[in-house]
Amino acid sequence: MDGCVFCKIVKGEISTEFEWDDDKIVAFNDIEPIAPVHILIIPKKHIESLGKTKKEDVELLGNIQRIASELAEKKGIKKAFKVITASGKEAGQTVFHLHYHLIGGWKNKAPEMEIDKSKEADK
Ligand code: 5GP
Ligand code: ZN
């Protein structure tokens, strides 16, 4: 999709080192990591968000989760990691091309989930 930063990454218009690259999915490091390991896993096809997925996307969504687990293994964080996606602006989504954050590598415990903080702010 024109103007979409992740479509540009998929097309190679923004030079990016891929942690994963198959016919339907790519993964690469987040430009502003919030954890020692912070990888974005995205479908090559432009889907706006999880909320816009259809029944036909089930296999793709399942594969993204399997790849998250494989990348967690590759990065040595299999023991503890999180996979998060924000769907919609109010949920904190800033890039409107479906992506899953794979985060981990904390020394002790992961910080509280952001979703808890936003609940607090909305009281
Ligand atoms: P969201 O806020 O939509 O859940 O996540 C978007 C993520 O994309 C953010 O964590 C942000 O740092 C990352 N990001 C935005 N632009 C780029 C980019 O050009 N390259 C990479 N590698 N990550 C990006
Ligand atoms: Zn896109």
PDB file of C-alpha atoms and ligand atoms in Angstrom:
ATOM      1  CA  MET A   1       0.000   0.000   0.000  1.00  0.00           C
ATOM      2  CA  ASP A   2       1.309   3.449  -0.964  1.00  0.00           C
ATOM      3  CA  GLY A   3       2.829   5.368   1.921  1.00  0.00           C
ATOM      4  CA  CYS A   4       2.934   2.368   4.266  1.00  0.00           C
ATOM      5  CA  VAL A   5       6.341   2.098   5.932  1.00  0.00           C
ATOM      6  CA  PHE A   6       6.072  -1.680   6.434  1.00  0.00           C
ATOM      7  CA  CYS A   7       5.073  -2.254   2.785  1.00  0.00           C
ATOM      8  CA  LYS A   8       8.228  -0.303   1.881  1.00  0.00           C
ATOM      9  CA  ILE A   9      10.277  -2.618   4.110  1.00  0.00           C
ATOM     10  CA  VAL A  10       8.642  -5.685   2.482  1.00  0.00           C
ATOM     11  CA  LYS A  11       9.428  -4.311  -1.006  1.00  0.00           C
ATOM     12  CA  GLY A  12      13.042  -3.560  -0.052  1.00  0.00           C
ATOM     13  CA  GLU A  13      12.552   0.189  -0.474  1.00  0.00           C
ATOM     14  CA  ILE A  14      13.847   0.680   3.077  1.00  0.00           C
ATOM     15  CA  SER A  15      16.968  -1.365   3.638  1.00  0.00           C
ATOM     16  CA  THR A  16      16.263  -3.747   6.536  1.00  0.00           C
ATOM     17  CA  GLU A  17      17.942  -6.872   7.819  1.00  0.00           C
ATOM     18  CA  PHE A  18      15.368  -9.642   8.114  1.00  0.00           C
ATOM     19  CA  GLU A  19      15.286 -12.076  11.020  1.00  0.00           C
ATOM     20  CA  TRP A  20      12.733 -14.085   9.034  1.00  0.00           C
ATOM     21  CA  ASP A  21      11.759 -14.028   5.367  1.00  0.00           C
ATOM     22  CA  ASP A  22       9.419 -16.487   3.681  1.00  0.00           C
ATOM     23  CA  ASP A  23       6.832 -16.139   0.924  1.00  0.00           C
ATOM     24  CA  LYS A  24       4.197 -14.627   3.233  1.00  0.00           C
ATOM     25  CA  ILE A  25       5.891 -13.274   6.360  1.00  0.00           C
ATOM     26  CA  VAL A  26       8.941 -11.195   7.325  1.00  0.00           C
ATOM     27  CA  ALA A  27      10.397 -10.245  10.705  1.00  0.00           C
ATOM     28  CA  PHE A  28      12.910  -7.535  11.559  1.00  0.00           C
ATOM     29  CA  ASN A  29      14.172  -5.603  14.583  1.00  0.00           C
ATOM     30  CA  ASP A  30      12.057  -2.726  15.857  1.00  0.00           C
ATOM     31  CA  ILE A  31      13.719   0.631  15.248  1.00  0.00           C
ATOM     32  CA  GLU A  32      12.956   1.719  18.852  1.00  0.00           C
ATOM     33  CA  PRO A  33      13.277  -1.433  20.950  1.00  0.00           C
ATOM     34  CA  ILE A  34      11.479  -1.530  24.307  1.00  0.00           C
ATOM     35  CA  ALA A  35      13.215  -4.739  25.416  1.00  0.00           C
ATOM     36  CA  PRO A  36      16.602  -6.412  24.833  1.00  0.00           C
ATOM     37  CA  VAL A  37      14.925  -8.440  22.061  1.00  0.00           C
ATOM     38  CA  HIS A  38      12.199  -6.628  20.121  1.00  0.00           C
ATOM     39  CA  ILE A  39      11.273  -8.040  16.747  1.00  0.00           C
ATOM     40  CA  LEU A  40       8.312  -7.136  14.544  1.00  0.00           C
ATOM     41  CA  ILE A  41       6.649  -9.989  12.664  1.00  0.00           C
ATOM     42  CA  ILE A  42       4.446  -8.894   9.779  1.00  0.00           C
ATOM     43  CA  PRO A  43       2.561 -10.380   6.840  1.00  0.00           C
ATOM     44  CA  LYS A  44       3.902  -9.353   3.441  1.00  0.00           C
ATOM     45  CA  LYS A  45       0.387  -8.500   2.321  1.00  0.00           C
ATOM     46  CA  HIS A  46      -1.013  -5.235   3.608  1.00  0.00           C
ATOM     47  CA  ILE A  47      -3.668  -5.823   6.268  1.00  0.00           C
ATOM     48  CA  GLU A  48      -4.420  -2.777   8.417  1.00  0.00           C
ATOM     49  CA  SER A  49      -4.704  -4.508  11.776  1.00  0.00           C
ATOM     50  CA  LEU A  50      -5.858  -7.680  13.543  1.00  0.00           C
ATOM     51  CA  GLY A  51      -9.358  -6.205  13.623  1.00  0.00           C
ATOM     52  CA  LYS A  52      -9.405  -6.187   9.820  1.00  0.00           C
ATOM     53  CA  THR A  53      -8.399  -9.828   9.341  1.00  0.00           C
ATOM     54  CA  LYS A  54     -10.774 -12.306   7.745  1.00  0.00           C
ATOM     55  CA  LYS A  55     -11.405 -16.033   8.000  1.00  0.00           C
ATOM     56  CA  GLU A  56      -9.040 -16.565   5.071  1.00  0.00           C
ATOM     57  CA  ASP A  57      -6.196 -15.092   7.177  1.00  0.00           C
ATOM     58  CA  VAL A  58      -6.353 -17.779   9.887  1.00  0.00           C
ATOM     59  CA  GLU A  59      -3.426 -19.774   8.495  1.00  0.00           C
ATOM     60  CA  LEU A  60      -1.313 -16.635   8.170  1.00  0.00           C
ATOM     61  CA  LEU A  61      -2.093 -15.631  11.767  1.00  0.00           C
ATOM     62  CA  GLY A  62      -1.240 -19.112  13.015  1.00  0.00           C
ATOM     63  CA  ASN A  63       2.051 -19.047  11.128  1.00  0.00           C
ATOM     64  CA  ILE A  64       2.973 -15.688  12.642  1.00  0.00           C
ATOM     65  CA  GLN A  65       2.644 -17.213  16.115  1.00  0.00           C
ATOM     66  CA  ARG A  66       4.674 -20.264  15.149  1.00  0.00           C
ATOM     67  CA  ILE A  67       7.394 -18.000  13.734  1.00  0.00           C
ATOM     68  CA  ALA A  68       7.341 -15.950  16.959  1.00  0.00           C
ATOM     69  CA  SER A  69       8.142 -19.128  18.852  1.00  0.00           C
ATOM     70  CA  GLU A  70      10.898 -20.099  16.392  1.00  0.00           C
ATOM     71  CA  LEU A  71      12.452 -16.638  16.592  1.00  0.00           C
ATOM     72  CA  ALA A  72      12.257 -16.755  20.399  1.00  0.00           C
ATOM     73  CA  GLU A  73      14.288 -19.972  20.196  1.00  0.00           C
ATOM     74  CA  LYS A  74      16.770 -18.436  17.743  1.00  0.00           C
ATOM     75  CA  LYS A  75      17.236 -15.379  19.984  1.00  0.00           C
ATOM     76  CA  GLY A  76      17.650 -17.437  23.155  1.00  0.00           C
ATOM     77  CA  ILE A  77      14.494 -16.110  24.857  1.00  0.00           C
ATOM     78  CA  LYS A  78      12.294 -19.188  24.533  1.00  0.00           C
ATOM     79  CA  LYS A  79      11.921 -19.421  28.326  1.00  0.00           C
ATOM     80  CA  ALA A  80      10.118 -16.068  28.579  1.00  0.00           C
ATOM     81  CA  PHE A  81       8.727 -13.834  25.875  1.00  0.00           C
ATOM     82  CA  LYS A  82       5.628 -11.851  24.924  1.00  0.00           C
ATOM     83  CA  VAL A  83       3.802 -11.466  21.630  1.00  0.00           C
ATOM     84  CA  ILE A  84       1.651  -8.346  21.402  1.00  0.00           C
ATOM     85  CA  THR A  85      -0.372  -6.619  18.713  1.00  0.00           C
ATOM     86  CA  ALA A  86      -2.249  -3.336  18.979  1.00  0.00           C
ATOM     87  CA  SER A  87      -5.381  -3.093  16.833  1.00  0.00           C
ATOM     88  CA  GLY A  88      -6.631   0.466  16.450  1.00  0.00           C
ATOM     89  CA  LYS A  89      -5.290   3.907  17.307  1.00  0.00           C
ATOM     90  CA  GLU A  90      -6.816   3.932  20.797  1.00  0.00           C
ATOM     91  CA  ALA A  91      -5.074   0.628  21.504  1.00  0.00           C
ATOM     92  CA  GLY A  92      -1.758   2.306  20.733  1.00  0.00           C
ATOM     93  CA  GLN A  93      -1.324   1.192  17.116  1.00  0.00           C
ATOM     94  CA  THR A  94       0.901   3.657  15.272  1.00  0.00           C
ATOM     95  CA  VAL A  95       1.751   1.737  12.079  1.00  0.00           C
ATOM     96  CA  PHE A  96      -1.366   0.564  10.293  1.00  0.00           C
ATOM     97  CA  HIS A  97       0.051  -2.589   8.725  1.00  0.00           C
ATOM     98  CA  LEU A  98      -0.596  -5.636  10.914  1.00  0.00           C
ATOM     99  CA  HIS A  99       2.425  -6.474  13.070  1.00  0.00           C
ATOM    100  CA  TYR A 100       3.179  -8.518  16.140  1.00  0.00           C
ATOM    101  CA  HIS A 101       5.803  -7.391  18.625  1.00  0.00           C
ATOM    102  CA  LEU A 102       7.979 -10.251  19.885  1.00  0.00           C
ATOM    103  CA  ILE A 103       9.684  -8.977  23.024  1.00  0.00           C
ATOM    104  CA  GLY A 104      11.870 -10.584  25.636  1.00  0.00           C
ATOM    105  CA  GLY A 105      15.355 -10.925  27.041  1.00  0.00           C
ATOM    106  CA  TRP A 106      14.711  -9.239  30.386  1.00  0.00           C
ATOM    107  CA  LYS A 107      17.216 -10.072  33.130  1.00  0.00           C
ATOM    108  CA  ASN A 108      14.546 -10.709  35.736  1.00  0.00           C
ATOM    109  CA  LYS A 109      10.911  -9.960  35.063  1.00  0.00           C
ATOM    110  CA  ALA A 110       9.124  -8.192  32.226  1.00  0.00           C
ATOM    111  CA  PRO A 111       7.748  -4.754  33.040  1.00  0.00           C
ATOM    112  CA  GLU A 112       3.990  -4.519  33.553  1.00  0.00           C
ATOM    113  CA  MET A 113       2.038  -4.765  30.344  1.00  0.00           C
ATOM    114  CA  GLU A 114       1.208  -1.427  28.781  1.00  0.00           C
ATOM    115  CA  ILE A 115      -2.416  -2.472  28.540  1.00  0.00           C
ATOM    116  CA  ASP A 116      -2.610  -2.362  32.369  1.00  0.00           C
ATOM    117  CA  LYS A 117      -1.203   1.161  32.410  1.00  0.00           C
ATOM    118  CA  SER A 118      -3.714   2.453  29.870  1.00  0.00           C
ATOM    119  CA  LYS A 119      -6.549   0.978  31.980  1.00  0.00           C
ATOM    120  CA  GLU A 120      -5.217   2.992  34.901  1.00  0.00           C
ATOM    121  CA  ALA A 121      -5.079   6.169  32.786  1.00  0.00           C
ATOM    122  CA  ASP A 122      -8.677   5.726  31.612  1.00  0.00           C
ATOM    123  CA  LYS A 123     -10.252   5.605  35.100  1.00  0.00           C
TER     124      LYS A 123
HETATM  125  P1  5GP B   1       2.709  -0.011  17.107  1.00  0.00           P
HETATM  126  O1  5GP B   1       2.937   1.273  17.868  1.00  0.00           O
HETATM  127  O2  5GP B   1       1.888   0.237  15.877  1.00  0.00           O
HETATM  128  O3  5GP B   1       2.205  -1.150  17.924  1.00  0.00           O
HETATM  129  O4  5GP B   1       4.153  -0.476  16.625  1.00  0.00           O
HETATM  130  C1  5GP B   1       4.828   0.113  15.547  1.00  0.00           C
HETATM  131  C2  5GP B   1       6.296  -0.172  15.762  1.00  0.00           C
HETATM  132  O5  5GP B   1       6.983   0.038  14.556  1.00  0.00           O
HETATM  133  C3  5GP B   1       6.950   0.734  16.813  1.00  0.00           C
HETATM  134  O6  5GP B   1       7.464  -0.056  17.866  1.00  0.00           O
HETATM  135  C4  5GP B   1       8.042   1.462  16.029  1.00  0.00           C
HETATM  136  O7  5GP B   1       9.213   1.636  16.776  1.00  0.00           O
HETATM  137  C5  5GP B   1       8.247   0.552  14.823  1.00  0.00           C
HETATM  138  N1  5GP B   1       8.676   1.243  13.611  1.00  0.00           N
HETATM  139  C6  5GP B   1       8.116   2.342  13.053  1.00  0.00           C
HETATM  140  N2  5GP B   1       8.761   2.669  11.908  1.00  0.00           N
HETATM  141  C7  5GP B   1       9.741   1.743  11.748  1.00  0.00           C
HETATM  142  C8  5GP B   1      10.741   1.550  10.739  1.00  0.00           C
HETATM  143  O8  5GP B   1      10.857   2.299   9.756  1.00  0.00           O
HETATM  144  N3  5GP B   1      11.559   0.490  10.895  1.00  0.00           N
HETATM  145  C9  5GP B   1      11.463  -0.365  11.951  1.00  0.00           C
HETATM  146  N4  5GP B   1      12.351  -1.369  12.008  1.00  0.00           N
HETATM  147  N5  5GP B   1      10.534  -0.214  12.916  1.00  0.00           N
HETATM  148  C10 5GP B   1       9.688   0.832  12.814  1.00  0.00           C
HETATM  149 ZN    ZN B   2       1.529  -1.979   4.441  1.00  0.00          ZN
END
